[in-house]
Amino acid sequence: MNLSYLKYAVEVEKTGSITKAAQNFYMNQPHLSKIIRELERDLGEAIFDRTSRGMIPTKKGEEFLRYARTIMAQEEQIEALCTRNRESALEFRFCGPRATYIACAFTEFLCSTDTRFAVKIHYMETNSKNVIRLVSSKEFDLGIVRCQSVYEPYYQKLFQEENLESSLLWEFSSRLLMSADHPLAKKTGLTYLDLNDSIEILQGDSKDPSFSFETQAVSSTGGNSRRCISVYDRSSQFALLRRLPRAYMWTSPIPYRELAQEGLIQRPCAYPGNLHRDLLICRRGCRMNQPEKEVIQSLNRMVSQLSD
């Protein structure tokens, strides 16, 4: 049984209506109806009688809802305890895409933090669906979901289903990342048609709609769509870009000092739909602590610098 669903059943009891409860959680009514049916299937009994007066708990449902309210109260007590503990130590759990500007902003946050006291920080680079799962399950507190703008409605639906809220961090056009020795390094007016003879370095675990049009676009023009290498580690990606002839990678804009350090360059390149969004996500109604607010400030400063 999914214990995170208990709050939905309690809200249905409180309002006497699936429609009103769904509105209170900013979700659609069919999805909430499905959740209630799943709870009833797991319980093996009906929790509510559907009547003309609304949703009325059954006798077994009343017992179930008593337990549900008790569990929710205990969860609130545990969260309050965790909050008190976090106030006395720097504890932070953050996940997002493999993006250099995010790593730089996170490093800036750490450099400005007093680490003489207890520190417990988790920072994971992973794909968008995994970010949603980690934040929804409370394994991580804050996440960044990357998507092409055309796919944002798909992700907003996932956020709603997982009781997450989002805000726009950055909207950008992806760039080509390559060695200064790449044959296209000095070419102006680049388009995806120029990439047919090059080798694309891909994020190895990206299974979501993200930066995916590029390969489709090239292959649709007769290019070799199999000229690609999937890599999971960002430092390995950079090593291949430096040393592998004709290698390139699609990325969000990268700070210039990081490009100089890695010995790489970035170039604008036109292709249809080259507009992407990084969305900050957290659990709906979750109050951010001071470290989380400071990380967001660092991210906004980095975005502002790259957007100038």
Short mmCIF file of C-alpha atoms in Angstrom, two decimals:
data_model
loop_
_atom_site.label_atom_id
_atom_site.label_comp_id
_atom_site.label_asym_id
_atom_site.label_seq_id
_atom_site.Cartn_x
_atom_site.Cartn_y
_atom_site.Cartn_z
CA MET A 1 0.00 0.00 0.00
CA ASN A 2 1.26 3.47 -0.91
CA LEU A 3 1.16 5.36 2.41
CA SER A 4 1.48 8.71 0.63
CA TYR A 5 -2.09 8.13 -0.62
CA LEU A 6 -3.54 8.23 2.91
CA LYS A 7 -3.86 12.02 2.87
CA TYR A 8 -6.08 11.79 -0.20
CA ALA A 9 -8.51 9.42 1.50
CA VAL A 10 -8.63 11.64 4.60
CA GLU A 11 -9.36 14.68 2.41
CA VAL A 12 -12.19 12.84 0.64
CA GLU A 13 -13.71 12.04 4.06
CA LYS A 14 -13.31 15.67 5.13
CA THR A 15 -14.94 17.16 2.03
CA GLY A 16 -17.36 14.31 1.32
CA SER A 17 -16.49 14.67 -2.35
CA ILE A 18 -13.78 13.35 -4.65
CA THR A 19 -14.20 16.41 -6.86
CA LYS A 20 -13.64 18.88 -3.98
CA ALA A 21 -10.74 16.85 -2.59
CA ALA A 22 -9.10 16.76 -6.03
CA GLN A 23 -9.45 20.53 -6.33
CA ASN A 24 -7.81 21.00 -2.92
CA PHE A 25 -4.81 18.98 -4.11
CA TYR A 26 -4.72 20.64 -7.56
CA MET A 27 -5.21 17.31 -9.32
CA ASN A 28 -7.83 16.01 -11.71
CA GLN A 29 -10.80 14.03 -10.39
CA PRO A 30 -10.19 10.82 -12.42
CA HIS A 31 -6.67 10.52 -11.01
CA LEU A 32 -7.91 10.85 -7.41
CA SER A 33 -10.69 8.32 -8.09
CA LYS A 34 -8.01 5.89 -9.29
CA ILE A 35 -6.02 6.43 -6.07
CA ILE A 36 -9.07 5.70 -3.90
CA ARG A 37 -9.78 2.53 -5.89
CA GLU A 38 -6.17 1.39 -5.40
CA LEU A 39 -6.48 1.92 -1.63
CA GLU A 40 -9.73 -0.05 -1.56
CA ARG A 41 -8.17 -2.84 -3.58
CA ASP A 42 -5.22 -3.05 -1.17
CA LEU A 43 -7.56 -2.99 1.83
CA GLY A 44 -9.84 -5.59 0.29
CA GLU A 45 -12.88 -3.56 1.34
CA ALA A 46 -14.71 -0.45 0.19
CA ILE A 47 -13.58 2.65 2.10
CA PHE A 48 -16.48 4.81 0.96
CA ASP A 49 -20.09 4.36 -0.06
CA ARG A 50 -20.89 6.46 -3.13
CA THR A 51 -24.25 8.05 -2.25
CA SER A 52 -26.36 10.97 -3.40
CA ARG A 53 -25.16 12.79 -0.27
CA GLY A 54 -21.54 12.31 -1.25
CA MET A 55 -18.73 9.97 -0.20
CA ILE A 56 -19.67 8.34 3.11
CA PRO A 57 -17.13 6.12 4.93
CA THR A 58 -18.13 2.49 5.36
CA LYS A 59 -17.71 0.82 8.76
CA LYS A 60 -14.41 -0.69 7.60
CA GLY A 61 -13.56 2.65 5.99
CA GLU A 62 -13.98 4.49 9.32
CA GLU A 63 -11.49 2.12 10.93
CA PHE A 64 -9.07 2.56 8.02
CA LEU A 65 -9.35 6.36 8.19
CA ARG A 66 -8.62 6.37 11.94
CA TYR A 67 -5.37 4.57 11.27
CA ALA A 68 -4.65 6.89 8.32
CA ARG A 69 -5.01 10.01 10.49
CA THR A 70 -2.76 8.48 13.15
CA ILE A 71 -0.07 7.67 10.60
CA MET A 72 -0.26 11.18 9.12
CA ALA A 73 0.09 12.75 12.57
CA GLN A 74 3.13 10.58 13.31
CA GLU A 75 4.66 11.53 9.96
CA GLU A 76 4.24 15.23 10.81
CA GLN A 77 5.99 14.65 14.14
CA ILE A 78 8.88 12.91 12.40
CA GLU A 79 9.19 15.73 9.84
CA ALA A 80 9.20 18.30 12.66
CA LEU A 81 12.00 16.35 14.36
CA CYS A 82 13.97 16.24 11.10
CA THR A 83 13.47 19.99 10.65
CA ARG A 84 14.86 20.69 14.12
CA ASN A 85 17.86 18.48 13.39
CA ARG A 86 18.50 20.22 10.05
CA GLU A 87 18.49 23.60 11.80
CA SER A 88 21.41 22.51 13.97
CA ALA A 89 23.43 21.05 11.06
CA LEU A 90 23.87 21.70 7.35
CA GLU A 91 21.88 18.92 5.67
CA PHE A 92 20.83 19.17 2.07
CA ARG A 93 19.72 16.74 -0.66
CA PHE A 94 19.68 18.03 -4.21
CA CYS A 95 19.45 16.32 -7.63
CA GLY A 96 19.38 17.49 -11.23
CA PRO A 97 20.75 16.99 -14.74
CA ARG A 98 24.44 16.73 -15.62
CA ALA A 99 24.93 20.43 -16.24
CA THR A 100 28.13 22.37 -15.58
CA TYR A 101 26.37 25.59 -14.61
CA ILE A 102 24.42 23.73 -11.89
CA ALA A 103 27.60 22.14 -10.51
CA CYS A 104 29.27 25.58 -10.50
CA ALA A 105 26.35 27.18 -8.64
CA PHE A 106 26.33 24.34 -6.11
CA THR A 107 30.09 24.76 -5.57
CA GLU A 108 29.60 28.52 -5.08
CA PHE A 109 27.00 27.75 -2.41
CA LEU A 110 29.38 25.37 -0.61
CA CYS A 111 32.27 27.86 -0.73
CA SER A 112 30.12 30.49 1.00
CA THR A 113 28.92 28.04 3.69
CA ASP A 114 30.52 27.60 7.09
CA THR A 115 31.52 23.92 7.03
CA ARG A 116 33.18 23.87 10.45
CA PHE A 117 30.02 22.32 11.88
CA ALA A 118 28.13 19.14 10.96
CA VAL A 119 27.69 18.81 7.20
CA LYS A 120 25.69 16.15 5.37
CA ILE A 121 25.12 16.93 1.71
CA HIS A 122 23.89 14.71 -1.11
CA TYR A 123 24.20 15.93 -4.71
CA MET A 124 23.14 13.58 -7.52
CA GLU A 125 23.28 14.10 -11.29
CA THR A 126 20.63 12.00 -13.01
CA ASN A 127 17.81 12.07 -15.59
CA SER A 128 14.53 13.95 -15.28
CA LYS A 129 12.24 11.04 -14.43
CA ASN A 130 14.60 9.92 -11.69
CA VAL A 131 14.68 13.47 -10.29
CA ILE A 132 10.87 13.40 -10.07
CA ARG A 133 10.92 10.00 -8.35
CA LEU A 134 13.59 11.02 -5.84
CA VAL A 135 11.89 14.27 -4.81
CA SER A 136 8.39 12.74 -4.71
CA SER A 137 9.59 9.87 -2.50
CA LYS A 138 11.31 12.34 -0.10
CA GLU A 139 14.72 10.82 -0.76
CA PHE A 140 15.79 14.26 -2.02
CA ASP A 141 14.46 17.68 -1.07
CA LEU A 142 14.95 19.77 -4.20
CA GLY A 143 15.44 18.89 -7.85
CA ILE A 144 15.84 20.32 -11.33
CA VAL A 145 13.97 18.74 -14.23
CA ARG A 146 15.27 19.49 -17.72
CA CYS A 147 13.00 19.26 -20.76
CA GLN A 148 12.47 20.67 -24.21
CA SER A 149 9.76 23.32 -23.99
CA VAL A 150 7.50 21.31 -26.27
CA TYR A 151 7.47 18.50 -23.67
CA GLU A 152 6.73 20.67 -20.63
CA PRO A 153 2.99 19.75 -20.51
CA TYR A 154 4.04 16.09 -20.24
CA TYR A 155 6.19 16.88 -17.21
CA GLN A 156 3.63 19.20 -15.63
CA LYS A 157 1.19 16.26 -15.67
CA LEU A 158 3.80 14.11 -13.86
CA PHE A 159 4.30 16.87 -11.28
CA GLN A 160 0.58 17.00 -10.61
CA GLU A 161 0.33 13.23 -10.22
CA GLU A 162 3.28 13.16 -7.79
CA ASN A 163 2.03 16.16 -5.76
CA LEU A 164 5.00 18.33 -6.78
CA GLU A 165 5.19 22.02 -7.59
CA SER A 166 7.55 23.62 -10.06
CA SER A 167 8.98 26.99 -11.02
CA LEU A 168 10.99 28.06 -14.04
CA LEU A 169 14.71 28.37 -13.33
CA TRP A 170 15.98 28.98 -16.88
CA GLU A 171 14.84 28.88 -20.48
CA PHE A 172 17.71 28.51 -22.94
CA SER A 173 18.81 27.31 -26.35
CA SER A 174 21.20 24.36 -26.26
CA ARG A 175 24.75 24.83 -27.54
CA LEU A 176 27.26 22.57 -29.24
CA LEU A 177 30.19 21.66 -27.02
CA MET A 178 33.37 20.60 -28.84
CA SER A 179 37.13 20.82 -29.03
CA ALA A 180 38.74 23.91 -30.51
CA ASP A 181 40.27 21.51 -33.07
CA HIS A 182 36.88 20.28 -34.31
CA PRO A 183 36.46 20.93 -38.06
CA LEU A 184 33.31 22.97 -37.31
CA ALA A 185 34.88 25.02 -34.50
CA LYS A 186 35.33 28.16 -36.62
CA LYS A 187 32.30 27.79 -38.86
CA THR A 188 29.63 30.45 -38.43
CA GLY A 189 25.91 29.94 -38.87
CA LEU A 190 25.98 26.30 -37.79
CA THR A 191 22.87 24.16 -38.25
CA TYR A 192 22.20 20.50 -37.42
CA LEU A 193 22.80 19.70 -41.11
CA ASP A 194 26.51 20.38 -40.52
CA LEU A 195 26.74 17.51 -38.02
CA ASN A 196 26.32 14.55 -40.38
CA ASP A 197 30.01 13.64 -40.31
CA SER A 198 30.46 14.20 -36.56
CA ILE A 199 30.04 11.89 -33.55
CA GLU A 200 27.54 12.82 -30.84
CA ILE A 201 28.32 12.24 -27.16
CA LEU A 202 25.07 11.44 -25.33
CA GLN A 203 23.98 11.36 -21.70
CA GLY A 204 23.93 7.62 -21.03
CA ASP A 205 20.90 7.48 -18.75
CA SER A 206 18.66 10.03 -20.45
CA LYS A 207 15.53 8.02 -21.27
CA ASP A 208 13.18 11.00 -21.22
CA PRO A 209 12.13 13.47 -23.91
CA SER A 210 15.14 15.79 -23.61
CA PHE A 211 17.70 17.00 -26.14
CA SER A 212 16.30 14.24 -28.38
CA PHE A 213 15.33 16.19 -31.47
CA GLU A 214 18.92 16.71 -32.52
CA THR A 215 19.58 13.06 -33.42
CA GLN A 216 16.18 12.72 -35.08
CA ALA A 217 16.78 15.84 -37.12
CA VAL A 218 20.16 14.71 -38.35
CA SER A 219 18.97 11.24 -39.28
CA SER A 220 15.98 12.66 -41.15
CA THR A 221 18.39 14.38 -43.53
CA GLY A 222 20.26 11.20 -44.33
CA GLY A 223 22.95 11.50 -41.67
CA ASN A 224 24.21 8.49 -39.76
CA SER A 225 22.08 8.47 -36.57
CA ARG A 226 24.23 5.65 -35.16
CA ARG A 227 27.32 7.86 -34.92
CA CYS A 228 26.92 8.39 -31.19
CA ILE A 229 28.52 7.34 -27.90
CA SER A 230 26.54 7.15 -24.63
CA VAL A 231 28.54 8.15 -21.56
CA TYR A 232 27.36 8.40 -17.95
CA ASP A 233 30.15 10.42 -16.36
CA ARG A 234 30.54 14.13 -17.16
CA SER A 235 34.35 14.15 -16.86
CA SER A 236 34.54 11.23 -19.32
CA GLN A 237 32.30 13.15 -21.71
CA PHE A 238 34.69 16.10 -21.60
CA ALA A 239 37.72 13.83 -22.12
CA LEU A 240 36.13 12.34 -25.26
CA LEU A 241 35.24 15.78 -26.58
CA ARG A 242 38.85 16.92 -26.18
CA ARG A 243 40.46 13.87 -27.77
CA LEU A 244 38.00 12.24 -30.15
CA PRO A 245 38.06 13.82 -33.63
CA ARG A 246 34.73 15.30 -34.72
CA ALA A 247 33.05 14.67 -31.34
CA TYR A 248 30.38 17.08 -30.11
CA MET A 249 27.72 17.25 -27.42
CA TRP A 250 24.52 19.25 -26.86
CA THR A 251 24.57 21.15 -23.55
CA SER A 252 23.09 24.09 -21.72
CA PRO A 253 25.39 27.16 -21.84
CA ILE A 254 28.57 26.65 -19.80
CA PRO A 255 30.50 29.33 -17.84
CA TYR A 256 33.52 30.50 -19.84
CA ARG A 257 36.02 29.82 -17.06
CA GLU A 258 34.91 26.18 -17.04
CA LEU A 259 35.29 25.97 -20.82
CA ALA A 260 38.84 27.34 -20.57
CA GLN A 261 39.69 24.88 -17.82
CA GLU A 262 38.38 21.93 -19.85
CA GLY A 263 39.93 23.14 -23.11
CA LEU A 264 36.58 23.18 -24.92
CA ILE A 265 34.44 25.68 -26.80
CA GLN A 266 30.68 26.09 -27.26
CA ARG A 267 28.89 27.22 -30.39
CA PRO A 268 25.28 28.15 -31.16
CA CYS A 269 23.62 25.77 -33.61
CA ALA A 270 20.19 26.12 -35.19
CA TYR A 271 17.64 23.34 -35.29
CA PRO A 272 13.82 23.39 -35.00
CA GLY A 273 12.56 23.36 -31.42
CA ASN A 274 15.86 24.44 -29.86
CA LEU A 275 14.28 25.82 -26.70
CA HIS A 276 14.71 24.08 -23.34
CA ARG A 277 13.67 24.63 -19.76
CA ASP A 278 15.16 23.78 -16.39
CA LEU A 279 12.38 23.54 -13.81
CA LEU A 280 12.94 23.64 -10.05
CA ILE A 281 10.72 21.11 -8.26
CA CYS A 282 9.87 20.35 -4.64
CA ARG A 283 7.02 18.65 -2.83
CA ARG A 284 3.81 20.68 -2.78
CA GLY A 285 3.53 22.79 0.36
CA CYS A 286 7.07 21.96 1.51
CA ARG A 287 8.76 24.84 3.36
CA MET A 288 12.31 25.44 2.16
CA ASN A 289 15.07 25.73 4.74
CA GLN A 290 17.84 28.32 4.56
CA PRO A 291 20.40 26.14 2.69
CA GLU A 292 17.81 25.36 -0.01
CA LYS A 293 17.04 29.07 -0.42
CA GLU A 294 20.76 29.86 -0.70
CA VAL A 295 21.29 27.18 -3.36
CA ILE A 296 18.45 28.66 -5.42
CA GLN A 297 20.03 32.10 -5.06
CA SER A 298 23.34 30.69 -6.35
CA LEU A 299 21.54 29.07 -9.29
CA ASN A 300 19.78 32.33 -10.15
CA ARG A 301 23.07 34.26 -10.03
CA MET A 302 24.70 31.75 -12.35
CA VAL A 303 21.76 31.86 -14.78
CA SER A 304 21.88 35.67 -14.75
CA GLN A 305 25.59 35.65 -15.63
CA LEU A 306 25.11 33.18 -18.50
CA SER A 307 22.08 35.06 -19.86
CA ASP A 308 23.95 38.39 -20.17
#
